[in-house]
Short mmCIF file of C-alpha atoms in Angstrom, two decimals:
data_model
loop_
_atom_site.label_atom_id
_atom_site.label_comp_id
_atom_site.label_asym_id
_atom_site.label_seq_id
_atom_site.Cartn_x
_atom_site.Cartn_y
_atom_site.Cartn_z
CA MET A 1 0.00 0.00 0.00
CA GLY A 2 1.42 3.42 -1.00
CA LYS A 3 2.02 6.10 1.56
CA LEU A 4 -0.59 8.48 0.11
CA ARG A 5 -3.22 5.75 0.19
CA LEU A 6 -2.38 4.95 3.80
CA ILE A 7 -2.60 8.59 4.86
CA TRP A 8 -6.03 9.00 3.25
CA ILE A 9 -7.34 5.80 4.80
CA LEU A 10 -6.06 6.61 8.27
CA LEU A 11 -6.97 10.27 8.41
CA LEU A 12 -10.47 9.92 6.99
CA SER A 13 -11.25 6.97 9.23
CA GLY A 14 -10.68 8.60 12.61
CA TRP A 15 -7.42 6.74 13.06
CA LEU A 16 -6.70 8.00 16.58
CA PHE A 17 -9.77 6.35 18.10
CA SER A 18 -9.85 2.69 19.07
CA CYS A 19 -12.41 0.63 20.91
CA SER A 20 -12.83 -3.13 20.80
CA GLU A 21 -16.16 -4.81 20.13
CA GLU A 22 -15.89 -6.48 23.54
CA ASP A 23 -15.56 -3.09 25.27
CA GLU A 24 -18.58 -1.81 23.37
CA LEU A 25 -20.72 -4.70 24.54
CA ARG A 26 -19.70 -4.12 28.17
CA GLU A 27 -20.41 -0.41 28.11
CA PRO A 28 -23.85 0.57 29.46
CA GLN A 29 -26.03 2.63 27.20
CA GLN A 30 -26.04 6.30 28.05
CA GLU A 31 -29.24 8.27 28.44
CA THR A 32 -30.49 10.57 25.68
CA ASN A 33 -32.74 12.80 27.79
CA PHE A 34 -30.33 15.72 27.51
CA LEU A 35 -31.37 16.03 23.84
CA ALA A 36 -35.01 16.68 24.73
CA GLY A 37 -36.12 20.11 23.59
CA GLN A 38 -33.00 20.62 21.49
CA VAL A 39 -33.92 18.45 18.50
CA HIS A 40 -35.62 20.05 15.49
CA PRO A 41 -37.40 18.25 12.62
CA LEU A 42 -35.65 17.71 9.30
CA GLN A 43 -38.18 16.72 6.66
CA ASP A 44 -38.11 19.42 3.98
CA THR A 45 -36.08 22.47 3.04
CA ASP A 46 -38.23 24.76 5.19
CA ASP A 47 -36.85 22.90 8.19
CA LEU A 48 -33.52 24.59 7.43
CA ASP A 49 -34.98 27.91 8.60
CA PRO A 50 -33.34 27.69 12.06
CA ILE A 51 -29.89 27.27 10.48
CA LEU A 52 -30.48 30.21 8.13
CA ALA A 53 -31.52 32.32 11.12
CA GLU A 54 -28.38 31.42 13.06
CA ILE A 55 -26.11 31.99 10.06
CA GLY A 56 -27.44 35.52 9.85
CA ASN A 57 -24.82 37.67 8.09
CA SER A 58 -21.97 35.17 8.45
CA GLN A 59 -19.54 35.33 5.54
CA TYR A 60 -18.32 31.72 5.68
CA VAL A 61 -20.44 28.57 5.90
CA LEU A 62 -18.67 25.20 5.82
CA ILE A 63 -20.86 22.16 5.18
CA GLY A 64 -19.47 18.69 5.83
CA GLU A 65 -20.31 15.06 5.13
CA ALA A 66 -19.66 11.93 7.18
CA SER A 67 -18.70 10.01 4.03
CA HIS A 68 -17.86 10.75 0.41
CA GLY A 69 -20.54 8.37 -0.83
CA THR A 70 -23.90 9.14 0.81
CA SER A 71 -26.72 10.61 -1.27
CA GLU A 72 -28.54 12.44 1.52
CA PHE A 73 -25.41 14.29 2.64
CA TYR A 74 -24.92 15.69 -0.86
CA THR A 75 -28.59 16.48 -1.36
CA TRP A 76 -29.11 18.27 1.95
CA ARG A 77 -25.82 20.12 1.50
CA ALA A 78 -27.03 21.30 -1.90
CA ASN A 79 -30.42 22.29 -0.46
CA LEU A 80 -28.79 24.43 2.21
CA THR A 81 -26.40 25.94 -0.32
CA LYS A 82 -29.25 26.88 -2.66
CA ARG A 83 -30.94 28.79 0.13
CA LEU A 84 -27.68 30.52 1.06
CA ILE A 85 -27.25 31.64 -2.55
CA GLN A 86 -30.85 32.77 -2.97
CA GLU A 87 -31.52 34.30 0.43
CA LYS A 88 -28.10 35.30 1.78
CA GLY A 89 -26.21 36.33 -1.33
CA PHE A 90 -23.48 33.66 -1.31
CA THR A 91 -21.58 33.62 -4.62
CA VAL A 92 -18.74 31.11 -4.09
CA VAL A 93 -19.03 27.35 -3.66
CA THR A 94 -15.61 25.77 -3.10
CA VAL A 95 -15.15 22.06 -2.61
CA GLU A 96 -12.69 19.37 -1.57
CA GLY A 97 -11.72 18.75 -5.19
CA ASP A 98 -9.07 19.60 -7.76
CA TRP A 99 -8.93 23.21 -8.98
CA PRO A 100 -8.57 22.47 -12.74
CA ALA A 101 -11.46 19.99 -12.87
CA ALA A 102 -13.74 22.17 -10.74
CA TYR A 103 -12.90 25.18 -12.88
CA ILE A 104 -14.39 23.46 -15.92
CA LEU A 105 -17.62 23.02 -13.96
CA ASN A 106 -17.31 26.63 -12.83
CA GLN A 107 -17.25 27.74 -16.45
CA TYR A 108 -20.34 25.63 -17.14
CA VAL A 109 -22.43 26.96 -14.24
CA GLN A 110 -21.49 30.53 -15.17
CA GLY A 111 -22.61 30.00 -18.77
CA GLN A 112 -19.13 30.11 -20.30
CA ARG A 113 -19.18 26.50 -21.50
CA ASN A 114 -21.84 24.60 -23.42
CA GLY A 115 -23.07 21.05 -22.93
CA THR A 116 -24.46 19.55 -19.74
CA ALA A 117 -23.37 19.34 -16.14
CA GLN A 118 -22.75 15.63 -16.57
CA GLN A 119 -20.35 16.37 -19.40
CA ALA A 120 -18.54 19.06 -17.39
CA LEU A 121 -18.21 16.69 -14.43
CA GLN A 122 -16.30 14.21 -16.56
CA ALA A 123 -13.31 16.50 -15.95
CA PHE A 124 -12.99 14.83 -12.53
CA GLN A 125 -10.73 11.98 -13.60
CA ARG A 126 -8.71 11.47 -10.41
CA TRP A 127 -9.80 8.54 -8.26
CA PRO A 128 -12.15 8.71 -6.38
CA THR A 129 -13.98 10.24 -9.32
CA TRP A 130 -17.44 9.67 -7.84
CA MET A 131 -16.85 12.31 -5.15
CA TRP A 132 -17.85 14.99 -7.66
CA ALA A 133 -18.85 13.12 -10.83
CA ASN A 134 -22.21 12.06 -9.44
CA GLN A 135 -25.85 12.75 -10.17
CA GLU A 136 -26.40 14.70 -6.96
CA VAL A 137 -23.72 17.25 -7.91
CA ALA A 138 -24.96 17.29 -11.52
CA THR A 139 -28.47 18.17 -10.34
CA PHE A 140 -27.14 21.00 -8.16
CA SER A 141 -24.93 22.25 -11.02
CA GLU A 142 -27.87 22.46 -13.42
CA TRP A 143 -29.79 24.45 -10.81
CA LEU A 144 -26.79 26.77 -10.33
CA ARG A 145 -26.46 27.37 -14.07
CA GLN A 146 -30.16 28.22 -14.27
CA HIS A 147 -29.85 30.54 -11.25
CA ASN A 148 -26.94 32.38 -12.87
CA GLN A 149 -28.51 32.87 -16.31
CA SER A 150 -30.20 36.21 -15.70
CA LEU A 151 -27.52 37.66 -13.41
CA PRO A 152 -24.69 40.05 -14.29
CA ALA A 153 -21.23 38.46 -14.25
CA ALA A 154 -20.25 39.91 -10.88
CA GLN A 155 -23.28 38.34 -9.20
CA LYS A 156 -23.03 34.86 -10.71
CA ALA A 157 -22.20 32.09 -8.24
CA GLY A 158 -19.06 30.08 -9.03
CA PHE A 159 -17.87 26.55 -8.28
CA TYR A 160 -14.19 26.03 -7.37
CA GLY A 161 -11.82 23.35 -6.08
CA MET A 162 -9.60 23.88 -3.05
CA ASP A 163 -7.45 20.73 -2.90
CA VAL A 164 -3.73 20.24 -3.58
CA TYR A 165 -3.51 16.98 -5.51
CA SER A 166 -3.48 18.31 -9.09
CA LEU A 167 0.24 19.10 -9.33
CA TRP A 168 0.68 17.88 -12.91
CA GLU A 169 -2.70 19.03 -14.18
CA SER A 170 -2.31 22.51 -12.68
CA LEU A 171 1.18 22.85 -14.10
CA ALA A 172 -0.14 21.99 -17.57
CA GLU A 173 -2.81 24.68 -17.20
CA VAL A 174 -0.21 27.28 -16.23
CA ARG A 175 1.96 26.41 -19.21
CA ALA A 176 -0.96 26.59 -21.64
CA TYR A 177 -1.85 30.06 -20.34
CA LEU A 178 1.71 31.38 -20.44
CA GLU A 179 2.46 30.11 -23.93
CA THR A 180 -0.28 32.43 -25.19
CA GLU A 181 -0.46 35.29 -22.69
CA ALA A 182 3.10 35.61 -21.37
CA PRO A 183 5.51 33.66 -23.61
CA ALA A 184 8.53 35.39 -22.10
CA ILE A 185 8.07 33.40 -18.88
CA ALA A 186 6.59 30.22 -20.37
CA HIS A 187 10.02 28.60 -20.18
CA LEU A 188 9.65 28.49 -16.39
CA ALA A 189 6.62 26.23 -16.73
CA ARG A 190 8.51 24.02 -19.17
CA GLU A 191 11.45 23.79 -16.75
CA ALA A 192 9.15 22.74 -13.90
CA GLN A 193 7.54 20.14 -16.14
CA ASN A 194 10.95 18.83 -17.19
CA CYS A 195 11.92 18.45 -13.54
CA LEU A 196 8.82 16.37 -12.86
CA ALA A 197 8.83 14.42 -16.13
CA PRO A 198 10.83 11.40 -14.85
CA PHE A 199 8.06 10.54 -12.40
CA ASN A 200 5.34 9.89 -15.01
CA GLN A 201 2.69 11.90 -13.14
CA ASP A 202 3.00 9.50 -10.22
CA GLU A 203 3.01 11.42 -6.94
CA GLN A 204 4.29 8.43 -5.00
CA GLN A 205 7.31 8.07 -7.27
CA TYR A 206 8.06 11.75 -6.81
CA ALA A 207 7.59 11.59 -3.03
CA GLN A 208 9.96 8.64 -2.76
CA ALA A 209 12.51 10.42 -4.96
CA THR A 210 12.56 13.38 -2.57
CA ALA A 211 13.88 11.03 0.11
CA ARG A 212 16.90 10.51 -2.14
CA GLY A 213 17.51 14.22 -2.50
CA THR A 214 15.40 15.06 -5.55
CA SER A 215 13.33 18.23 -5.42
CA CYS A 216 11.33 20.27 -7.92
CA ALA A 217 10.38 22.87 -5.32
CA ALA A 218 12.74 25.56 -6.66
CA PRO A 219 11.51 25.66 -10.28
CA LEU A 220 7.89 25.53 -9.10
CA GLN A 221 8.47 28.43 -6.71
CA ALA A 222 10.21 30.44 -9.42
CA LEU A 223 7.23 29.81 -11.69
CA LEU A 224 4.75 30.93 -9.04
CA GLU A 225 6.64 34.16 -8.41
CA ALA A 226 6.77 34.93 -12.13
CA VAL A 227 3.06 34.25 -12.57
CA GLN A 228 2.28 36.43 -9.55
CA ALA A 229 4.30 39.28 -11.06
CA HIS A 230 2.53 38.81 -14.38
CA ARG A 231 -0.89 38.85 -12.78
CA ALA A 232 -0.02 42.06 -10.91
CA SER A 233 0.48 43.71 -14.30
CA GLN A 234 -2.99 42.68 -15.50
CA PRO A 235 -6.38 44.19 -14.63
CA ALA A 236 -7.45 43.17 -11.13
CA ASN A 237 -10.52 41.36 -12.46
CA ASP A 238 -8.63 39.35 -15.10
CA GLU A 239 -10.16 35.91 -14.55
CA ALA A 240 -7.71 34.00 -16.75
CA ALA A 241 -4.70 35.48 -14.93
CA PHE A 242 -6.25 34.62 -11.57
CA ASN A 243 -6.89 31.06 -12.73
CA ALA A 244 -3.25 30.72 -13.87
CA GLU A 245 -1.96 32.09 -10.57
CA GLN A 246 -4.14 29.71 -8.57
CA ASN A 247 -2.91 26.76 -10.61
CA ALA A 248 0.69 27.84 -9.99
CA LEU A 249 -0.06 27.99 -6.25
CA VAL A 250 -1.64 24.52 -6.37
CA ALA A 251 1.52 23.20 -8.03
CA VAL A 252 3.74 24.67 -5.30
CA ASN A 253 1.58 23.45 -2.42
CA GLY A 254 0.98 20.11 -4.12
CA GLU A 255 4.73 19.55 -4.27
CA ARG A 256 4.98 20.46 -0.58
CA TYR A 257 2.22 17.98 0.21
CA TYR A 258 3.86 15.13 -1.69
CA TYR A 259 7.22 15.96 -0.14
CA GLN A 260 5.76 15.71 3.36
CA MET A 261 3.53 12.68 2.83
CA ILE A 262 6.42 10.22 3.29
CA ARG A 263 7.81 12.19 6.22
CA SER A 264 4.88 13.24 8.40
CA ASP A 265 1.19 12.37 8.19
CA VAL A 266 0.39 15.37 10.38
CA THR A 267 2.46 17.88 8.41
CA SER A 268 1.10 16.72 5.05
CA TRP A 269 -2.46 16.96 6.39
CA ASN A 270 -1.78 20.49 7.62
CA VAL A 271 -0.24 21.55 4.29
CA ARG A 272 -3.44 20.44 2.61
CA ASP A 273 -5.90 22.19 4.94
CA ARG A 274 -3.84 25.38 5.04
CA HIS A 275 -4.00 25.39 1.24
CA MET A 276 -7.78 25.09 1.48
CA GLN A 277 -7.82 28.09 3.81
CA GLU A 278 -5.56 30.06 1.48
CA THR A 279 -7.78 29.23 -1.51
CA VAL A 280 -10.87 30.52 0.29
CA ASN A 281 -9.06 33.73 1.18
CA ARG A 282 -7.86 34.18 -2.39
CA LEU A 283 -11.36 33.70 -3.78
CA VAL A 284 -12.69 36.36 -1.44
CA ALA A 285 -9.90 38.77 -2.38
CA HIS A 286 -10.48 38.13 -6.09
CA ARG A 287 -14.26 38.43 -6.08
CA GLY A 288 -14.49 41.21 -3.50
CA ASN A 289 -13.92 41.40 0.24
CA SER A 290 -17.63 41.07 1.00
CA THR A 291 -17.91 37.81 -0.97
CA LYS A 292 -19.73 35.07 0.92
CA VAL A 293 -18.32 31.54 0.66
CA VAL A 294 -19.81 28.07 1.07
CA ALA A 295 -17.18 25.32 1.45
CA TRP A 296 -17.99 21.62 0.96
CA ALA A 297 -15.66 19.01 2.45
CA HIS A 298 -15.59 15.93 4.67
CA ASN A 299 -16.49 16.42 8.34
CA THR A 300 -12.82 15.81 9.19
CA HIS A 301 -11.97 19.06 7.38
CA VAL A 302 -15.06 21.08 8.29
CA GLY A 303 -15.56 20.23 11.98
CA ASP A 304 -13.21 22.26 14.19
CA ALA A 305 -10.20 20.00 14.87
CA ARG A 306 -9.66 21.54 18.32
CA TYR A 307 -12.66 19.58 19.61
CA THR A 308 -11.48 16.17 18.42
CA ASP A 309 -8.40 14.07 19.08
CA MET A 310 -6.85 15.59 15.95
CA ALA A 311 -5.69 18.47 18.13
CA GLY A 312 -3.60 16.19 20.32
CA ALA A 313 -1.76 14.98 17.24
CA GLY A 314 -0.98 18.53 16.13
CA MET A 315 -3.45 18.57 13.23
CA VAL A 316 -5.50 21.55 12.10
CA ASN A 317 -8.30 21.79 9.56
CA ILE A 318 -10.04 24.42 7.50
CA GLY A 319 -12.94 24.70 9.95
CA GLN A 320 -10.58 25.59 12.78
CA LEU A 321 -8.41 27.87 10.64
CA LEU A 322 -11.30 29.92 9.29
CA ARG A 323 -12.87 30.20 12.74
CA GLU A 324 -9.60 31.51 14.12
CA GLN A 325 -8.97 33.93 11.26
CA HIS A 326 -12.47 35.21 10.46
CA ALA A 327 -14.47 34.98 13.67
CA GLY A 328 -15.49 38.61 13.31
CA ALA A 329 -16.94 38.01 9.85
CA GLY A 330 -18.89 34.96 10.97
CA VAL A 331 -17.93 31.34 10.39
CA TYR A 332 -20.65 28.70 10.65
CA LEU A 333 -19.86 24.97 10.59
CA VAL A 334 -22.39 22.25 9.68
CA GLY A 335 -21.76 18.53 10.19
CA PHE A 336 -23.59 15.38 9.10
CA GLY A 337 -24.13 11.89 10.48
CA THR A 338 -26.18 8.73 9.96
CA TYR A 339 -27.14 5.65 11.95
CA GLN A 340 -27.02 3.10 9.12
CA GLY A 341 -27.66 2.64 5.41
CA GLN A 342 -25.50 2.37 2.31
CA VAL A 343 -22.44 4.17 1.00
CA ILE A 344 -20.37 4.25 -2.20
CA ALA A 345 -16.77 3.27 -1.43
CA SER A 346 -14.03 0.77 -2.22
CA THR A 347 -12.25 -1.83 -0.13
CA GLN A 348 -8.88 -0.51 -1.32
CA TRP A 349 -7.40 2.63 -2.79
CA GLY A 350 -7.97 2.76 -6.53
CA GLY A 351 -10.05 -0.41 -6.43
CA ALA A 352 -13.48 -1.31 -7.69
CA VAL A 353 -16.27 0.87 -6.35
CA ARG A 354 -19.57 -0.44 -5.07
CA ALA A 355 -22.45 0.26 -2.75
CA MET A 356 -21.69 -1.07 0.73
CA SER A 357 -23.90 -1.50 3.77
CA VAL A 358 -23.20 0.82 6.68
CA PRO A 359 -23.92 -1.09 9.91
CA PRO A 360 -25.73 0.38 12.90
CA ALA A 361 -23.66 2.95 14.75
CA ARG A 362 -21.58 1.89 17.73
CA VAL A 363 -23.12 2.00 21.18
CA ASN A 364 -22.91 5.48 22.77
CA SER A 365 -21.55 7.15 19.65
CA TRP A 366 -23.26 10.40 18.73
CA GLU A 367 -25.07 8.60 15.95
CA ASP A 368 -26.30 5.89 18.31
CA LEU A 369 -27.60 8.41 20.84
CA LEU A 370 -29.50 10.31 18.15
CA HIS A 371 -31.01 7.08 16.84
CA ARG A 372 -32.13 5.97 20.29
CA PHE A 373 -33.65 9.39 20.95
CA SER A 374 -35.83 8.98 17.84
CA VAL A 375 -35.55 7.35 14.42
CA GLN A 376 -36.63 10.53 12.63
CA ASP A 377 -34.19 12.64 10.67
CA LYS A 378 -33.32 15.66 12.75
CA LEU A 379 -31.49 18.94 13.04
CA LEU A 380 -29.47 19.94 16.08
CA LEU A 381 -28.58 23.55 16.71
CA LEU A 382 -25.55 22.82 18.80
CA ARG A 383 -25.18 26.14 20.56
CA GLU A 384 -28.37 25.16 22.38
CA LEU A 385 -26.52 22.15 23.82
CA GLN A 386 -23.40 23.88 25.07
CA SER A 387 -24.89 24.36 28.54
CA SER A 388 -25.52 20.61 28.94
CA PRO A 389 -22.74 18.63 30.70
CA GLU A 390 -23.88 15.45 28.95
CA ALA A 391 -23.71 17.08 25.54
CA MET A 392 -20.23 18.43 26.20
CA GLN A 393 -18.76 14.97 26.69
CA SER A 394 -16.44 13.59 24.03
CA ARG A 395 -18.05 10.69 22.16
CA GLY A 396 -17.26 8.77 19.00
CA HIS A 397 -18.50 10.33 15.75
CA ARG A 398 -18.38 8.13 12.64
CA ALA A 399 -16.19 9.14 9.68
CA ILE A 400 -16.15 7.02 6.52
CA GLY A 401 -13.50 7.62 3.88
CA VAL A 402 -13.29 6.57 0.24
CA THR A 403 -11.99 3.18 1.36
CA TYR A 404 -14.19 1.32 3.78
CA ASN A 405 -14.63 -2.07 5.43
CA PRO A 406 -18.05 -2.30 7.11
CA ALA A 407 -16.90 -5.36 9.05
CA ALA A 408 -14.10 -3.40 10.78
CA GLU A 409 -15.75 -0.27 12.15
CA GLY A 410 -13.53 0.13 15.21
CA GLY A 411 -11.31 2.77 13.63
CA ASN A 412 -14.05 4.85 12.03
CA TYR A 413 -15.01 6.95 15.04
CA VAL A 414 -13.41 10.29 15.92
CA PRO A 415 -13.76 11.34 19.59
CA THR A 416 -15.75 14.56 19.33
CA VAL A 417 -17.27 17.26 21.51
CA LEU A 418 -20.11 17.79 19.09
CA PRO A 419 -21.47 21.18 20.31
CA ARG A 420 -18.00 22.71 19.89
CA ARG A 421 -16.93 20.94 16.72
CA TYR A 422 -19.95 22.21 14.73
CA ASP A 423 -22.60 24.91 15.01
CA ALA A 424 -25.32 22.68 13.54
CA PHE A 425 -25.65 18.97 12.85
CA LEU A 426 -27.91 17.24 10.32
CA TYR A 427 -28.69 13.66 11.27
CA ILE A 428 -30.15 11.26 8.68
CA ASP A 429 -31.21 8.02 10.36
CA GLN A 430 -31.25 5.77 7.26
CA THR A 431 -29.17 6.72 4.25
CA LYS A 432 -28.67 5.47 0.71
CA ALA A 433 -25.65 5.40 -1.59
CA LEU A 434 -24.59 8.24 -3.85
CA THR A 435 -25.29 7.92 -7.59
CA PRO A 436 -21.98 8.03 -9.55
CA LEU A 437 -22.17 9.14 -13.15
CA SER A 438 -21.50 6.56 -15.83
CA GLY A 439 -17.75 6.02 -16.12
CA SER A 440 -17.04 7.24 -12.59
CA GLY A 441 -15.93 3.92 -11.18
CA LEU A 442 -19.17 2.04 -10.50
#
């Protein structure tokens, strides 16, 4: 198993939490009475009114998911985002996905590219492709394109990626831009590509080569600085120059990520989430300082790391970082969970993808307590629970990654103080699998 695969599996599975099945059976069930009066119904989009009221004028709303393969998480996240766009004036949706692929979808939803959302989503070619190339995202994207049609360019909502993995793809985008718009510095992109060429677009090969002294950091940094200088000479609203600069930044931070992934799981994780934070900040600066942003990512990125065992390991995440940096502008975090159902995942990295059964949640996990309180889907406004000693206890909170073994659930629970980790929590008792688009691995 490659190092990158291992990091993803461990970090998205709540790897710091362990509890044997025998211990679970011995543990008495905890009471759920403390939830009484704090649970709100979650049946239709009107039931999101309490969240909209709490969000108020917040500039940043981060919406999570407890897996990358659950239909209801994507659908409810889209429903909330639609209301934020329509009622609160949000104009940026940024996701845990590659910048170049998401930018193609961004062009589609803003009316700059023809075809269909399904066609635009085929740009997501990196495994796990189904994370974004799925029917739930396609449906939201068609709605977003329709919403944007009658709006002036400055008011159209965009769709962007904020991850670091697309080193080679981003570098190719930078070169293509420079060859036409700034040929005098295009050689810097070619030099960076030549440095990386021996590794055949294989990040693991490159990471292992860095342990032997190889590094492409210098030519990538030189390229970034040249692109930044070029962009500074262009009009501030030059979208193509901004796109090129962002791709150059992705290439630099992607190299840093791959360099660290064989040295430190914690450092590589932090490089990635700090890049997400930087991308959000750059989007706000580019589109205007009052721009409102919705970010979509896994709960492990969205839920404030300070209120999990991630903090003890020295890990940060975008939810924590934006809370710390932009508290005055308003940062609102939304998490998800389920008791049982189905999920799209694979038993191994890069392997065949299928719908898997998600077993009932472990005894005394947050998901188990919510199920025992009632089997209805529900909304928790977690600030209402911060005065309850029972609610402020740390309990397991399930996190399912892109690789999953339903028969070995012991490592899939992150110890969490739920009312501090999120501001609101959407609980879906019984869930079904996501719907990948044709050719997306299923």
